CSV table of C-alpha atoms in Angstrom, one decimal:
chain,number,residue,atom,x,y,z
A,89,MET,CA,-53.8,82.5,35.6
A,90,ARG,CA,-53.7,78.8,36.1
A,91,ALA,CA,-54.3,79.1,39.8
A,92,ALA,CA,-56.6,81.4,41.7
A,93,ASN,CA,-54.2,81.7,44.6
A,94,LEU,CA,-50.7,80.9,45.7
A,95,SER,CA,-49.5,77.6,44.2
A,96,LEU,CA,-46.0,76.1,44.1
A,97,VAL,CA,-45.2,73.2,41.7
A,98,THR,CA,-41.4,73.5,41.8
A,99,ALA,CA,-38.7,74.9,44.1
A,100,ILE,CA,-38.0,78.6,43.6
A,101,PRO,CA,-36.2,79.1,41.3
A,102,GLY,CA,-37.5,76.2,39.2
A,103,PRO,CA,-35.5,74.5,36.4
A,104,LYS,CA,-36.8,76.8,33.6
A,105,ALA,CA,-36.1,79.9,35.8
A,106,GLN,CA,-32.6,78.6,36.5
A,107,ALA,CA,-31.9,78.5,32.7
A,108,VAL,CA,-33.1,82.1,32.3
A,109,LEU,CA,-31.1,83.2,35.3
A,110,ALA,CA,-28.0,81.7,33.7
A,111,ARG,CA,-28.6,83.8,30.6
A,112,ARG,CA,-29.2,86.8,32.8
A,113,ARG,CA,-25.8,86.3,34.4
A,114,GLU,CA,-24.1,86.1,30.9
A,115,PHE,CA,-25.8,89.1,29.3
A,116,VAL,CA,-27.1,91.5,31.9
A,117,PRO,CA,-24.7,93.6,34.0
A,118,ARG,CA,-24.3,92.6,37.6
A,119,GLY,CA,-25.1,96.2,38.6
A,120,VAL,CA,-28.7,95.5,37.7
A,121,SER,CA,-29.7,93.7,40.8
A,122,ASN,CA,-32.5,91.1,41.4
A,123,VAL,CA,-34.0,90.6,44.9
A,124,ASN,CA,-36.0,87.5,44.0
A,125,PRO,CA,-34.9,84.8,41.6
A,126,VAL,CA,-38.3,84.7,39.9
A,127,VAL,CA,-38.9,84.8,36.2
A,128,ALA,CA,-42.4,86.3,35.8
A,129,VAL,CA,-44.6,85.4,32.7
A,130,ARG,CA,-48.0,86.7,33.7
A,131,ALA,CA,-49.8,88.4,36.6
A,132,GLU,CA,-53.3,89.2,37.9
A,133,GLY,CA,-54.4,91.1,40.9
A,134,ALA,CA,-51.8,90.4,43.6
A,135,LEU,CA,-50.5,87.1,42.0
A,136,ILE,CA,-47.6,86.5,39.7
A,137,GLU,CA,-47.0,83.3,37.8
A,138,ASP,CA,-43.4,82.3,37.0
A,139,ILE,CA,-42.0,80.5,34.0
A,140,ASP,CA,-42.2,77.1,35.8
A,141,GLY,CA,-46.0,77.5,36.6
A,142,ASN,CA,-45.5,78.6,40.2
A,143,VAL,CA,-48.0,81.2,41.4
A,144,LEU,CA,-46.6,83.6,44.0
A,145,LEU,CA,-48.2,86.3,46.1
A,146,ASP,CA,-46.8,89.7,45.3
A,147,PHE,CA,-46.1,92.0,48.3
A,148,ALA,CA,-43.8,94.2,46.3
A,149,GLY,CA,-46.0,95.5,43.5
A,150,GLY,CA,-43.2,96.3,41.2
A,151,ILE,CA,-41.8,98.5,44.0
A,152,GLY,CA,-45.0,100.4,44.5
A,153,VAL,CA,-46.1,100.5,40.8
A,154,MET,CA,-49.1,98.2,40.9
A,155,ASN,CA,-51.5,99.8,43.4
A,156,ILE,CA,-54.3,99.3,40.8
A,157,GLY,CA,-53.4,95.5,40.7
A,158,HIS,CA,-51.8,93.5,37.9
A,159,GLY,CA,-53.8,93.2,34.7
A,160,GLN,CA,-56.6,95.4,35.8
A,161,ALA,CA,-59.1,94.8,33.0
A,162,GLU,CA,-60.2,98.4,32.3
A,163,VAL,CA,-56.6,99.7,32.2
A,164,VAL,CA,-55.6,96.8,29.9
A,165,GLU,CA,-58.4,97.7,27.5
A,166,ALA,CA,-57.5,101.4,27.5
A,167,ILE,CA,-54.0,100.5,26.6
A,168,LYS,CA,-55.1,98.2,23.8
A,169,ALA,CA,-57.5,100.8,22.4
A,170,GLN,CA,-54.8,103.5,22.4
A,171,VAL,CA,-52.3,101.2,20.7
A,172,ASP,CA,-54.8,100.8,17.9
A,173,ARG,CA,-55.0,104.6,17.5
A,174,LEU,CA,-51.6,106.1,18.1
A,175,VAL,CA,-48.5,104.6,19.8
A,176,HIS,CA,-46.1,107.6,19.4
A,177,ALA,CA,-45.8,111.0,17.8
A,178,CYS,CA,-43.6,113.0,20.2
A,179,PHE,CA,-45.6,115.8,21.8
A,180,HIS,CA,-43.0,118.3,20.6
A,181,VAL,CA,-43.7,117.3,17.0
A,182,ALA,CA,-47.4,116.7,16.9
A,183,LEU,CA,-49.4,117.1,20.1
A,184,TYR,CA,-52.2,114.6,21.1
A,185,GLU,CA,-55.2,114.7,23.3
A,186,PRO,CA,-54.2,112.1,26.0
A,187,TYR,CA,-51.3,114.2,27.1
A,188,ILE,CA,-53.5,117.3,27.6
A,189,ALA,CA,-56.3,115.3,29.2
A,190,LEU,CA,-53.9,113.8,31.7
A,191,ALA,CA,-52.2,117.1,32.4
A,192,GLU,CA,-55.7,118.6,33.1
A,193,ARG,CA,-56.8,115.7,35.3
A,194,LEU,CA,-53.6,115.9,37.4
A,195,ALA,CA,-54.0,119.6,37.9
A,196,PHE,CA,-57.5,119.0,39.4
A,197,ILE,CA,-56.8,116.0,41.6
A,198,THR,CA,-53.5,117.0,43.2
A,199,PRO,CA,-53.4,119.0,46.5
A,200,GLY,CA,-53.5,122.8,46.2
A,201,ASP,CA,-56.4,125.3,45.7
A,202,PHE,CA,-54.7,127.3,43.0
A,203,ALA,CA,-54.1,127.1,39.2
A,204,LYS,CA,-51.8,124.3,38.3
A,205,LYS,CA,-50.1,122.9,35.2
A,206,SER,CA,-48.6,119.5,34.5
A,207,LEU,CA,-45.4,118.3,32.7
A,208,LEU,CA,-45.3,114.6,31.7
A,209,VAL,CA,-42.1,112.6,31.6
A,210,ASN,CA,-41.1,109.0,31.7
A,211,SER,CA,-39.8,108.2,35.2
A,212,GLY,CA,-39.7,109.3,38.8
A,213,ALA,CA,-36.1,110.4,38.5
A,214,GLU,CA,-37.0,112.5,35.5
A,215,ALA,CA,-39.8,114.1,37.4
A,216,VAL,CA,-37.5,115.0,40.3
A,217,GLU,CA,-34.8,116.4,37.9
A,218,ASN,CA,-37.4,118.6,36.2
A,219,ALA,CA,-39.0,119.8,39.4
A,220,ILE,CA,-35.5,121.0,40.5
A,221,LYS,CA,-35.0,122.7,37.2
A,222,ILE,CA,-38.3,124.5,37.4
A,223,ALA,CA,-37.7,125.5,41.0
A,224,ARG,CA,-34.3,126.9,40.2
A,225,TYR,CA,-35.4,128.7,37.1
A,226,ALA,CA,-38.5,130.2,38.7
A,227,THR,CA,-36.7,131.5,41.8
A,228,GLY,CA,-33.3,132.3,40.3
A,229,ARG,CA,-31.8,130.4,43.2
A,230,PRO,CA,-29.4,127.4,42.9
A,231,GLY,CA,-29.7,125.8,46.4
A,232,ILE,CA,-31.8,122.7,47.2
A,233,LEU,CA,-32.6,121.4,50.7
A,234,VAL,CA,-32.9,117.7,51.0
A,235,LEU,CA,-33.2,115.3,53.9
A,236,GLU,CA,-31.3,112.4,55.3
A,237,ASN,CA,-32.6,108.9,54.4
A,238,ALA,CA,-34.1,110.4,51.2
A,239,PHE,CA,-34.4,108.6,47.9
A,240,HIS,CA,-35.0,110.6,44.7
A,241,GLY,CA,-33.7,108.5,41.9
A,242,ARG,CA,-30.5,107.1,40.3
A,243,THR,CA,-29.7,109.8,37.7
A,244,LEU,CA,-26.9,112.3,38.5
A,245,LEU,CA,-29.1,114.8,40.3
A,246,GLY,CA,-31.4,112.1,41.6
A,247,MET,CA,-28.6,110.1,43.2
A,248,SER,CA,-27.0,113.3,44.5
A,249,LEU,CA,-30.3,114.1,46.3
A,250,THR,CA,-30.5,110.5,47.5
A,251,ALA,CA,-28.9,109.9,50.9
A,252,LYS,CA,-27.9,106.2,50.7
A,253,VAL,CA,-24.3,105.8,49.4
A,254,ASN,CA,-24.3,102.0,48.8
A,255,PRO,CA,-25.5,101.0,46.3
A,256,TYR,CA,-26.8,104.3,44.8
A,257,LYS,CA,-23.9,106.6,44.9
A,258,GLN,CA,-20.8,104.5,45.6
A,259,GLY,CA,-18.2,105.1,42.9
A,260,PHE,CA,-20.3,107.4,40.8
A,261,GLY,CA,-19.0,110.8,41.9
A,262,PRO,CA,-18.6,113.7,41.7
A,263,MET,CA,-22.1,114.5,42.8
A,264,ALA,CA,-24.2,117.5,41.8
A,265,THR,CA,-23.6,120.7,43.8
A,266,ASP,CA,-25.6,123.3,45.7
A,267,LEU,CA,-27.4,120.6,47.8
A,268,HIS,CA,-27.8,121.0,51.5
A,269,ARG,CA,-28.8,117.9,53.6
A,270,ALA,CA,-30.6,118.1,56.9
A,271,PRO,CA,-31.7,115.4,59.4
A,272,SER,CA,-35.2,113.9,58.7
A,273,ALA,CA,-37.9,112.9,61.2
A,274,TYR,CA,-36.6,109.4,61.8
A,275,CYS,CA,-38.1,109.2,65.3
A,276,TYR,CA,-36.9,105.6,65.9
A,277,ARG,CA,-33.3,106.7,65.3
A,278,CYS,CA,-33.4,110.4,65.9
A,279,PRO,CA,-30.1,111.8,64.7
A,280,LEU,CA,-30.5,114.8,67.0
A,281,GLY,CA,-31.1,112.7,70.1
A,282,GLY,CA,-34.7,113.8,70.5
A,283,GLU,CA,-37.8,111.9,71.5
A,284,PHE,CA,-41.2,112.8,70.1
A,285,PRO,CA,-43.2,114.7,71.3
A,286,GLY,CA,-40.9,116.2,73.9
A,287,CYS,CA,-38.4,117.1,71.2
A,288,GLY,CA,-40.6,119.9,69.8
A,289,LEU,CA,-39.8,118.8,66.3
A,290,LYS,CA,-36.1,119.5,66.7
A,291,CYS,CA,-35.5,118.2,63.2
A,292,VAL,CA,-37.5,121.2,61.8
A,293,SER,CA,-36.0,123.8,64.1
A,294,ASN,CA,-32.5,122.5,63.1
A,295,ILE,CA,-33.3,123.3,59.4
A,296,ASP,CA,-34.4,126.8,60.5
A,297,ARG,CA,-31.1,127.1,62.4
A,298,MET,CA,-29.1,126.0,59.3
A,299,LEU,CA,-30.9,128.7,57.3
A,300,GLY,CA,-29.9,131.3,59.8
A,301,SER,CA,-26.2,130.3,60.1
A,302,ASP,CA,-24.8,127.9,57.6
A,303,ILE,CA,-26.9,128.7,54.5
A,304,ASP,CA,-28.2,131.9,53.1
A,305,PRO,CA,-32.0,131.2,52.7
A,306,LYS,CA,-32.0,133.7,49.8
A,307,THR,CA,-29.9,131.2,47.8
A,308,VAL,CA,-32.3,128.2,48.4
A,309,ALA,CA,-34.8,127.5,45.7
A,310,ALA,CA,-36.7,124.5,47.2
A,311,LEU,CA,-36.9,121.9,49.9
A,312,ILE,CA,-37.7,118.4,48.5
A,313,VAL,CA,-39.4,115.9,50.8
A,314,GLU,CA,-41.1,112.5,50.6
A,315,PRO,CA,-44.1,112.6,52.8
A,316,VAL,CA,-43.2,109.1,53.8
A,317,GLN,CA,-39.6,108.2,53.1
A,318,GLY,CA,-39.8,105.1,51.0
A,319,GLU,CA,-36.4,103.6,50.2
A,320,GLY,CA,-35.2,105.2,53.5
A,321,GLY,CA,-37.3,102.7,55.4
A,322,PHE,CA,-41.0,103.8,55.2
A,323,ILE,CA,-40.1,106.6,57.7
A,324,THR,CA,-43.5,108.0,58.7
A,325,PRO,CA,-43.4,111.6,60.0
A,326,PRO,CA,-44.8,112.5,63.4
A,327,PRO,CA,-47.9,114.7,63.8
A,328,GLY,CA,-47.1,118.3,62.9
A,329,TYR,CA,-43.9,117.6,61.0
A,330,MET,CA,-45.1,118.2,57.4
A,331,GLU,CA,-47.1,121.3,58.5
A,332,ALA,CA,-44.0,122.7,60.2
A,333,LEU,CA,-41.9,122.1,57.1
A,334,GLN,CA,-44.4,123.9,54.9
A,335,ALA,CA,-44.5,126.9,57.4
A,336,LEU,CA,-40.6,126.9,57.4
A,337,CYS,CA,-40.6,127.1,53.6
A,338,ARG,CA,-43.2,129.9,53.5
A,339,LYS,CA,-41.2,131.8,56.1
A,340,HIS,CA,-38.0,131.8,54.0
A,341,GLY,CA,-39.6,132.1,50.5
A,342,ILE,CA,-38.5,128.6,49.7
A,343,LEU,CA,-40.6,126.3,47.4
A,344,LEU,CA,-41.9,123.0,48.8
A,345,ILE,CA,-41.5,120.0,46.5
A,346,ALA,CA,-43.4,116.9,47.6
A,347,ASP,CA,-42.0,113.7,46.1
A,348,GLU,CA,-45.1,111.6,46.0
A,349,ILE,CA,-43.7,109.1,43.6
A,350,GLN,CA,-44.2,106.2,46.0
A,351,THR,CA,-46.8,107.6,48.3
A,352,GLY,CA,-49.1,108.8,45.6
A,353,PHE,CA,-52.2,107.2,44.0
A,354,GLY,CA,-53.9,105.7,47.0
A,355,ARG,CA,-51.0,104.0,48.8
A,356,THR,CA,-51.3,105.8,52.2
A,357,GLY,CA,-55.1,105.9,52.5
A,358,LYS,CA,-55.5,109.2,50.6
A,359,LEU,CA,-55.1,109.8,46.9
A,360,PHE,CA,-51.9,111.7,47.8
A,361,ALA,CA,-50.2,111.6,51.2
A,362,CYS,CA,-50.0,115.4,51.5
A,363,GLU,CA,-53.8,115.3,52.1
A,364,HIS,CA,-53.3,113.7,55.5
A,365,TRP,CA,-51.9,117.0,56.8
A,366,GLY,CA,-53.5,119.6,54.5
A,367,ILE,CA,-50.2,120.3,52.8
A,368,GLU,CA,-50.3,122.2,49.5
A,369,PRO,CA,-46.9,121.8,47.8
A,370,ASP,CA,-45.7,124.3,45.2
A,371,LEU,CA,-44.6,121.3,43.1
A,372,ILE,CA,-45.4,117.7,43.3
A,373,THR,CA,-43.6,114.8,41.6
A,374,LEU,CA,-45.6,111.7,40.6
A,375,ALA,CA,-44.8,108.3,38.9
A,376,LYS,CA,-44.9,104.6,39.8
A,377,SER,CA,-48.6,103.6,40.3
A,378,MET,CA,-49.9,106.5,38.0
A,379,GLY,CA,-49.4,104.4,34.9
A,380,GLY,CA,-50.7,101.0,36.0
A,381,GLY,CA,-47.4,99.5,35.0
A,382,LEU,CA,-46.5,101.7,32.0
A,383,PRO,CA,-43.6,104.2,32.4
A,384,ILE,CA,-45.0,107.7,32.9
A,385,ALA,CA,-44.4,110.4,35.5
A,386,ALA,CA,-45.3,114.0,36.1
A,387,VAL,CA,-44.4,117.3,37.7
A,388,VAL,CA,-47.5,119.2,38.7
A,389,GLY,CA,-47.2,122.7,40.2
A,390,ARG,CA,-48.4,126.2,40.5
A,391,ALA,CA,-49.1,127.5,37.0
A,392,GLU,CA,-46.8,130.6,37.4
A,393,LEU,CA,-43.9,128.3,38.4
A,394,MET,CA,-44.5,125.8,35.6
A,395,ASP,CA,-44.8,128.7,33.0
A,396,ALA,CA,-41.6,130.4,34.2
A,397,VAL,CA,-39.3,128.2,32.0
A,398,HIS,CA,-38.8,129.2,28.4
A,399,PRO,CA,-40.2,127.1,25.5
A,400,GLY,CA,-38.0,124.1,24.8
A,401,GLY,CA,-36.5,124.1,28.3
A,402,LEU,CA,-38.7,121.2,29.4
A,403,GLY,CA,-39.7,117.9,27.8
A,404,GLY,CA,-38.3,114.8,26.1
A,405,THR,CA,-38.9,112.4,23.2
A,406,TYR,CA,-41.2,110.0,25.0
A,407,GLY,CA,-42.6,112.3,27.7
A,408,GLY,CA,-46.4,111.8,28.1
A,409,ASN,CA,-46.4,108.9,25.5
A,410,PRO,CA,-50.0,108.5,24.4
A,411,VAL,CA,-50.3,104.8,25.4
A,412,ALA,CA,-48.9,105.5,28.9
A,413,ALA,CA,-51.1,108.6,29.2
A,414,ALA,CA,-54.2,106.6,28.3
A,415,ALA,CA,-53.3,104.0,30.9
A,416,ALA,CA,-52.9,106.8,33.6
A,417,LEU,CA,-56.2,108.3,32.8
A,418,LYS,CA,-57.9,105.0,33.2
A,419,VAL,CA,-56.0,104.3,36.5
A,420,ILE,CA,-57.2,107.6,37.9
A,421,GLU,CA,-60.8,106.9,36.8
A,422,VAL,CA,-60.9,103.4,38.3
A,423,MET,CA,-59.2,104.5,41.6
A,424,GLU,CA,-61.7,107.3,42.2
A,425,ARG,CA,-64.7,105.2,41.3
A,426,ALA,CA,-63.7,102.2,43.4
A,427,ASP,CA,-62.2,104.3,46.2
A,428,TYR,CA,-58.8,102.8,46.2
A,429,PRO,CA,-57.6,105.1,49.1
A,430,ALA,CA,-60.3,103.4,51.3
A,431,MET,CA,-59.1,100.0,50.1
A,432,ALA,CA,-55.5,101.0,51.1
A,433,ALA,CA,-56.7,102.1,54.6
A,434,ALA,CA,-58.4,98.7,55.1
A,435,VAL,CA,-55.5,96.6,53.8
A,436,GLY,CA,-53.0,98.7,55.8
A,437,ALA,CA,-55.0,98.2,59.0
A,438,VAL,CA,-54.9,94.4,58.6
A,439,VAL,CA,-51.1,94.4,57.9
A,440,GLU,CA,-50.3,96.9,60.6
A,441,GLU,CA,-52.2,94.9,63.2
A,442,ARG,CA,-50.4,91.7,62.3
A,443,PHE,CA,-47.0,93.4,62.3
A,444,ARG,CA,-47.7,95.0,65.7
A,445,SER,CA,-48.6,91.6,67.1
A,446,TRP,CA,-45.2,90.3,65.9
A,447,LEU,CA,-43.6,93.3,67.6
A,448,GLU,CA,-44.9,91.9,70.9
A,449,ARG,CA,-43.6,88.4,70.1
A,450,PHE,CA,-40.2,88.8,68.3
A,451,ASP,CA,-37.3,90.6,69.8
A,452,CYS,CA,-35.7,91.0,66.4
A,453,ILE,CA,-38.5,93.5,65.4
A,454,GLY,CA,-37.5,97.0,66.6
A,455,ASP,CA,-40.2,99.2,65.1
A,456,VAL,CA,-43.4,99.0,63.0
A,457,ARG,CA,-44.3,102.1,60.9
A,458,ALA,CA,-47.4,102.6,58.9
A,459,LEU,CA,-49.5,105.1,57.0
A,460,GLY,CA,-52.4,103.4,55.1
A,461,ALA,CA,-51.0,100.5,53.1
A,462,MET,CA,-47.5,101.8,53.4
A,463,VAL,CA,-46.4,99.5,56.2
A,464,ALA,CA,-42.9,98.3,57.3
A,465,LEU,CA,-41.1,96.5,60.1
A,466,GLU,CA,-37.5,97.3,61.1
A,467,LEU,CA,-35.3,94.4,62.1
A,468,VAL,CA,-32.6,94.7,64.8
A,469,ARG,CA,-30.1,92.4,66.5
A,470,ASP,CA,-30.8,94.0,69.9
A,471,ARG,CA,-33.8,96.2,70.9
A,472,ALA,CA,-31.8,98.1,73.5
A,473,THR,CA,-29.0,99.2,71.1
A,474,LYS,CA,-31.2,99.2,68.0
A,475,THR,CA,-28.4,97.6,66.0
A,476,PRO,CA,-29.6,97.1,62.5
A,477,ALA,CA,-30.0,93.4,61.3
A,478,PRO,CA,-29.8,93.4,57.5
A,479,GLU,CA,-28.8,89.7,57.7
A,480,ILE,CA,-32.2,88.8,59.3
A,481,ALA,CA,-34.0,90.9,56.6
A,482,ALA,CA,-32.2,89.0,53.9
A,483,ARG,CA,-33.1,85.6,55.4
A,484,VAL,CA,-36.7,86.7,55.7
A,485,VAL,CA,-36.9,87.7,52.0
A,486,GLN,CA,-35.2,84.5,50.9
A,487,TYR,CA,-37.5,82.3,53.1
A,488,ALA,CA,-40.5,84.2,51.7
A,489,TYR,CA,-39.8,83.7,48.0
A,490,GLU,CA,-38.9,80.0,48.6
A,491,HIS,CA,-42.4,79.7,50.0
A,492,GLY,CA,-44.2,81.7,47.4
A,493,LEU,CA,-44.2,85.3,48.7
A,494,LEU,CA,-42.4,88.1,47.0
A,495,LEU,CA,-41.0,90.7,49.5
A,496,ILE,CA,-38.5,93.6,49.1
A,497,LYS,CA,-36.3,95.4,51.7
A,498,ALA,CA,-35.7,99.0,52.3
A,499,GLY,CA,-33.9,101.3,54.8
A,500,THR,CA,-30.6,103.0,55.0
A,501,TYR,CA,-29.3,99.9,56.7
A,502,ASN,CA,-31.1,97.4,54.5
A,503,ASN,CA,-32.9,96.1,57.6
A,504,VAL,CA,-36.6,97.0,56.8
A,505,ILE,CA,-39.2,94.8,55.3
A,506,ARG,CA,-41.8,96.9,53.4
A,507,PHE,CA,-45.3,96.0,52.3
A,508,LEU,CA,-46.3,97.3,48.8
A,509,ALA,CA,-48.9,94.7,47.7
A,510,PRO,CA,-51.5,95.8,45.1
A,511,LEU,CA,-54.4,97.5,46.9
A,512,SER,CA,-56.8,95.1,45.1
A,513,ILE,CA,-55.4,92.2,47.1
A,514,THR,CA,-58.2,90.0,48.5
A,515,ASP,CA,-58.8,89.3,52.2
A,516,GLU,CA,-57.8,85.7,51.8
A,517,GLN,CA,-54.5,86.7,50.1
């Protein structure tokens, strides 16, 4: 990096970036969106240098992928060493040790005091799809419970599970079937009109009611839940919510799938968010920061569930690629040694304190939500009506990149600014 900290030498986007953006408009479909008109050429820690020599501060982390930090030296060296040995063989053709070593490591570090096995795939959406396949196969039940404000990917089943229509589902129907959607614990905008704690977790008792009236629980394989809803707006559950969901699943013989694709690998102040509440999901989906920037994902679950599927029913050509697996193994080693969850708790405390000070000053901020370094502020036009203000969020993102800070939005109404900076960010940054 040519600068140790934020440094702007041109407007954003600069002249070289504008030339690349012109080519992007000519050759890349408009459906592939870009939040910030920045053309990255290198990165280190929490900094990204663009093609014009501007150094920007990264508060997006590749959408929660770079918890370990850009260019972490040990991870880079592990990638280089594995490239020299073996780039690809396809595990179905000739197995290799990094896949097995990572499967073993994930089985030991994920929540749950029981025997576990791990399936490696390429992306979060693939992990979700396979978790649903495993749950349906193991239980012999077709139904899946999913929550409002959920995001579980852009594939057919992934977008069907996802709650947000625009842009993820609009025009792409028909959707997958046998999915049942229930209100989530969005306390700031409770769809059931409750107010915590007086509500008595009405959002959970409503699911119990649905299972007693609208849905036969014997037809439901699993409930899938993000411990903190990411794309939905960093919706952080109230105390007791996750425990109540787990108890509800146990009551009806329904599997609990924890989607920790964004919350996992230190982001919330624990290695996995489920640890905050002592939750032991039957299946857990992982991706994003697991690979330190390389595409890899996993489904980890109870051994008897993972073994239920017949040989050949799970897998894929690139699943558990040896280079990506080597990167993931090193990410886990570095995170545990350096205590990245503790780093997340410290970083998150600083950001949350600042956001809450703004809540006192600016009427356009309706709510601040945080768990570790998963922090967000929700923007509104009026605090009394809680009318979402996506136009203010868009202006904030634009002003930020023009001044050297990369931000991304979230939320069902596109009115949430979310913080996903690398956990290795310095105090000065």
